[in-house]
PDB file of C-alpha atoms in Angstrom:
ATOM      1  CA  MET A  27      72.888 150.216 164.389  1.00 48.00           C
ATOM      2  CA  LYS A  28      71.974 150.972 168.143  1.00 51.00           C
ATOM      3  CA  LYS A  29      72.852 148.416 170.601  1.00 48.00           C
ATOM      4  CA  ASN A  30      69.870 147.506 173.148  1.00 49.00           C
ATOM      5  CA  PRO A  31      71.097 147.689 176.347  1.00 47.00           C
ATOM      6  CA  LYS A  32      69.203 144.821 177.495  1.00 50.00           C
ATOM      7  CA  THR A  33      70.596 142.517 175.204  1.00 45.00           C
ATOM      8  CA  ALA A  34      74.127 144.006 174.989  1.00 43.00           C
ATOM      9  CA  LYS A  35      77.210 142.086 176.549  1.00 43.00           C
ATOM     10  CA  LYS A  36      78.765 144.014 179.322  1.00 42.00           C
ATOM     11  CA  ALA A  37      82.402 143.827 179.597  1.00 38.00           C
ATOM     12  CA  PRO A  38      84.122 141.337 182.214  1.00 39.00           C
ATOM     13  CA  LYS A  39      84.521 143.393 185.422  1.00 39.00           C
ATOM     14  CA  LYS A  40      88.188 142.798 186.309  1.00 38.00           C
ATOM     15  CA  ALA A  41      89.004 140.122 189.154  1.00 41.00           C
ATOM     16  CA  ASN A  42      89.424 141.542 192.581  1.00 55.00           C
ATOM     17  CA  ASN A  43      92.405 139.316 193.305  1.00 87.00           C
ATOM     18  CA  PHE A  44      92.712 140.743 197.291  1.00 90.00           C
ATOM     19  CA  PHE A  45      91.526 137.371 198.498  1.00 93.00           C
ATOM     20  CA  GLU A  46      94.203 135.730 196.634  1.00 91.00           C
ATOM     21  CA  ASP A  47      96.860 137.912 197.461  1.00 90.00           C
ATOM     22  CA  VAL A  48      95.882 137.134 201.129  1.00 94.00           C
ATOM     23  CA  TYR A  49      95.870 133.511 200.221  1.00 94.00           C
ATOM     24  CA  GLU A  50      99.600 133.705 198.834  1.00 92.00           C
ATOM     25  CA  VAL A  51     100.715 135.349 202.315  1.00 94.00           C
ATOM     26  CA  VAL A  52      99.115 132.742 204.485  1.00 96.00           C
ATOM     27  CA  LYS A  53     100.845 129.724 202.305  1.00 95.00           C
ATOM     28  CA  LEU A  54     103.922 131.567 203.345  1.00 95.00           C
ATOM     29  CA  VAL A  55     103.329 130.946 207.289  1.00 97.00           C
ATOM     30  CA  PRO A  56     105.624 128.501 208.437  1.00 97.00           C
ATOM     31  CA  ARG A  57     104.162 125.400 210.428  1.00 97.00           C
ATOM     32  CA  GLY A  58     104.117 126.227 213.970  1.00 97.00           C
ATOM     33  CA  ARG A  59     103.924 129.688 213.565  1.00 98.00           C
ATOM     34  CA  VAL A  60     100.807 132.185 213.602  1.00 98.00           C
ATOM     35  CA  THR A  61      99.624 135.301 212.476  1.00 98.00           C
ATOM     36  CA  SER A  62      96.991 138.040 212.378  1.00 98.00           C
ATOM     37  CA  TYR A  63      94.673 139.536 209.815  1.00 97.00           C
ATOM     38  CA  GLY A  64      96.001 142.770 210.653  1.00 97.00           C
ATOM     39  CA  ALA A  65      99.371 141.704 210.000  1.00 97.00           C
ATOM     40  CA  ILE A  66      98.432 140.306 206.479  1.00 96.00           C
ATOM     41  CA  ALA A  67      96.439 143.710 205.800  1.00 95.00           C
ATOM     42  CA  ARG A  68      99.942 145.765 206.623  1.00 94.00           C
ATOM     43  CA  TYR A  69     101.749 143.499 204.410  1.00 92.00           C
ATOM     44  CA  LEU A  70      99.565 144.174 201.223  1.00 91.00           C
ATOM     45  CA  GLY A  71      99.617 147.358 201.899  1.00 89.00           C
ATOM     46  CA  THR A  72      96.184 148.321 203.230  1.00 90.00           C
ATOM     47  CA  ALA A  73      96.484 148.249 207.041  1.00 90.00           C
ATOM     48  CA  MET A  74      92.909 149.109 207.487  1.00 93.00           C
ATOM     49  CA  SER A  75      91.748 146.356 205.782  1.00 94.00           C
ATOM     50  CA  ALA A  76      91.975 143.552 208.518  1.00 95.00           C
ATOM     51  CA  ARG A  77      88.264 142.490 208.141  1.00 95.00           C
ATOM     52  CA  MET A  78      88.261 142.009 204.775  1.00 95.00           C
ATOM     53  CA  VAL A  79      91.391 139.535 205.438  1.00 96.00           C
ATOM     54  CA  GLY A  80      88.989 138.025 207.744  1.00 95.00           C
ATOM     55  CA  TRP A  81      86.456 137.197 204.913  1.00 95.00           C
ATOM     56  CA  ALA A  82      88.986 136.415 203.028  1.00 95.00           C
ATOM     57  CA  MET A  83      90.195 133.645 205.565  1.00 95.00           C
ATOM     58  CA  ASN A  84      86.284 132.724 206.038  1.00 92.00           C
ATOM     59  CA  ALA A  85      85.984 131.520 202.505  1.00 89.00           C
ATOM     60  CA  SER A  86      89.052 129.339 202.275  1.00 90.00           C
ATOM     61  CA  HIS A  87      88.123 127.270 205.110  1.00 79.00           C
ATOM     62  CA  THR A  88      87.338 123.947 202.715  1.00 79.00           C
ATOM     63  CA  VAL A  89      90.286 124.739 200.451  1.00 85.00           C
ATOM     64  CA  HIS A  90      93.082 122.736 202.194  1.00 86.00           C
ATOM     65  CA  SER A  91      96.103 123.941 200.587  1.00 93.00           C
ATOM     66  CA  ILE A  92      95.180 127.368 202.670  1.00 95.00           C
ATOM     67  CA  PRO A  93      96.637 127.172 206.496  1.00 96.00           C
ATOM     68  CA  ALA A  94      93.836 128.961 207.269  1.00 96.00           C
ATOM     69  CA  HIS A  95      94.216 127.633 211.116  1.00 96.00           C
ATOM     70  CA  ARG A  96      97.818 129.737 211.288  1.00 97.00           C
ATOM     71  CA  VAL A  97      95.787 133.341 210.892  1.00 97.00           C
ATOM     72  CA  VAL A  98      94.484 134.757 214.511  1.00 98.00           C
ATOM     73  CA  ASN A  99      93.123 137.943 215.853  1.00 97.00           C
ATOM     74  CA  SER A 100      95.498 140.567 216.650  1.00 96.00           C
ATOM     75  CA  GLN A 101      95.656 139.359 220.342  1.00 97.00           C
ATOM     76  CA  GLY A 102      96.139 135.939 219.533  1.00 97.00           C
ATOM     77  CA  LEU A 103      92.659 134.607 219.792  1.00 97.00           C
ATOM     78  CA  LEU A 104      91.386 131.989 217.673  1.00 97.00           C
ATOM     79  CA  SER A 105      88.542 134.383 216.161  1.00 95.00           C
ATOM     80  CA  GLY A 106      88.053 132.113 213.172  1.00 92.00           C
ATOM     81  CA  LYS A 107      87.764 128.687 214.912  1.00 93.00           C
ATOM     82  CA  ALA A 108      83.447 128.836 214.341  1.00 91.00           C
ATOM     83  CA  HIS A 109      84.444 128.180 210.415  1.00 90.00           C
ATOM     84  CA  PHE A 110      86.042 125.444 210.537  1.00 91.00           C
ATOM     85  CA  GLU A 111      84.540 121.441 210.415  1.00 90.00           C
ATOM     86  CA  THR A 112      84.154 121.713 213.908  1.00 93.00           C
ATOM     87  CA  PRO A 113      84.823 124.639 216.976  1.00 93.00           C
ATOM     88  CA  SER A 114      87.753 122.560 217.916  1.00 96.00           C
ATOM     89  CA  THR A 115      89.395 122.070 214.601  1.00 95.00           C
ATOM     90  CA  MET A 116      91.822 125.257 214.398  1.00 96.00           C
ATOM     91  CA  GLN A 117      92.949 124.361 217.726  1.00 97.00           C
ATOM     92  CA  LYS A 118      93.933 120.877 216.995  1.00 97.00           C
ATOM     93  CA  ARG A 119      95.394 121.760 214.038  1.00 97.00           C
ATOM     94  CA  LEU A 120      97.632 124.500 215.655  1.00 98.00           C
ATOM     95  CA  GLU A 121      98.727 121.894 218.176  1.00 98.00           C
ATOM     96  CA  LYS A 122      99.388 119.223 215.729  1.00 98.00           C
ATOM     97  CA  GLU A 123     102.134 122.087 214.452  1.00 98.00           C
ATOM     98  CA  GLY A 124     103.080 122.357 217.979  1.00 98.00           C
ATOM     99  CA  VAL A 125     101.713 125.804 218.932  1.00 98.00           C
ATOM    100  CA  LYS A 126      99.823 125.546 222.402  1.00 98.00           C
ATOM    101  CA  VAL A 127      96.520 126.873 222.745  1.00 98.00           C
ATOM    102  CA  ALA A 128      94.855 127.899 226.412  1.00 97.00           C
ATOM    103  CA  LYS A 129      91.162 129.262 226.487  1.00 97.00           C
ATOM    104  CA  ASP A 130      91.459 129.851 222.722  1.00 97.00           C
ATOM    105  CA  LYS A 131      94.243 131.950 222.758  1.00 98.00           C
ATOM    106  CA  VAL A 132      98.040 131.024 221.184  1.00 98.00           C
ATOM    107  CA  VAL A 133     100.411 130.552 224.334  1.00 98.00           C
ATOM    108  CA  GLU A 134     103.295 132.459 223.931  1.00 97.00           C
ATOM    109  CA  PHE A 135     101.507 134.418 221.174  1.00 98.00           C
ATOM    110  CA  GLY A 136     105.136 136.959 220.639  1.00 96.00           C
ATOM    111  CA  LYS A 137     106.993 134.545 220.617  1.00 97.00           C
ATOM    112  CA  ARG A 138     105.090 132.153 217.670  1.00 98.00           C
ATOM    113  CA  PHE A 139     103.725 135.204 215.763  1.00 98.00           C
ATOM    114  CA  TRP A 140     105.112 135.538 212.249  1.00 97.00           C
ATOM    115  CA  ASP A 141     105.485 139.255 211.199  1.00 96.00           C
ATOM    116  CA  PRO A 142     105.183 139.236 206.830  1.00 95.00           C
ATOM    117  CA  SER A 143     106.241 143.216 206.610  1.00 92.00           C
ATOM    118  CA  ARG A 144     109.529 141.808 208.948  1.00 90.00           C
ATOM    119  CA  GLU A 145     109.892 138.247 207.483  1.00 88.00           C
ATOM    120  CA  LEU A 146     109.163 138.353 204.002  1.00 84.00           C
ATOM    121  CA  PHE A 147     111.082 141.873 204.137  1.00 71.00           C
ATOM    122  CA  LEU A 148     114.443 140.077 204.874  1.00 50.00           C
ATOM    123  CA  GLU A 149     113.917 137.027 203.221  1.00 57.00           C
ATOM    124  CA  ASP A 150     113.934 139.110 200.094  1.00 56.00           C
ATOM    125  CA  ARG A 151     117.346 140.264 201.138  1.00 48.00           C
ATOM    126  CA  GLY A 152     118.874 137.030 201.894  1.00 50.00           C
ATOM    127  CA  ILE A 153     118.380 137.431 205.186  1.00 37.00           C
ATOM    128  CA  VAL A 154     117.276 134.587 207.267  1.00 43.00           C
ATOM    129  CA  SER A 155     115.840 135.795 210.719  1.00 41.00           C
ATOM    130  CA  ARG A 156     115.993 134.058 213.896  1.00 40.00           C
ATOM    131  CA  ARG A 157     112.102 134.302 214.331  1.00 41.00           C
ATOM    132  CA  SER A 158     111.549 132.227 211.028  1.00 40.00           C
ATOM    133  CA  ARG A 159     113.812 129.585 211.817  1.00 38.00           C
TER     134      ARG A 159
END
């Protein structure tokens, strides 16, 4: 018996877990630290997909278990601020954690930057870096 292509059930597509992978990395960013879209993409082995990381972050702003406010662009700019409840929410959350922000940019970005490729690599080997303290 031949199946009717209009009524035949299609196998469900395998879910793309990229967004979930991004969220798992973001959950590891320590309080008082920030990371970038590109750093997350590089850690996940998809260096050219920083924009997709941004899409994942834009979709996560209503999920309170994901600290989306800790993800900024590669210059330390609060480029995702428009996706929060108010344009000042991202800055307020960072400042509550001790991160100074001036003109929508993280002050001393280099000192606050948390690179998952470096930090998680060291952590996996039982090494605690000075930057993660």
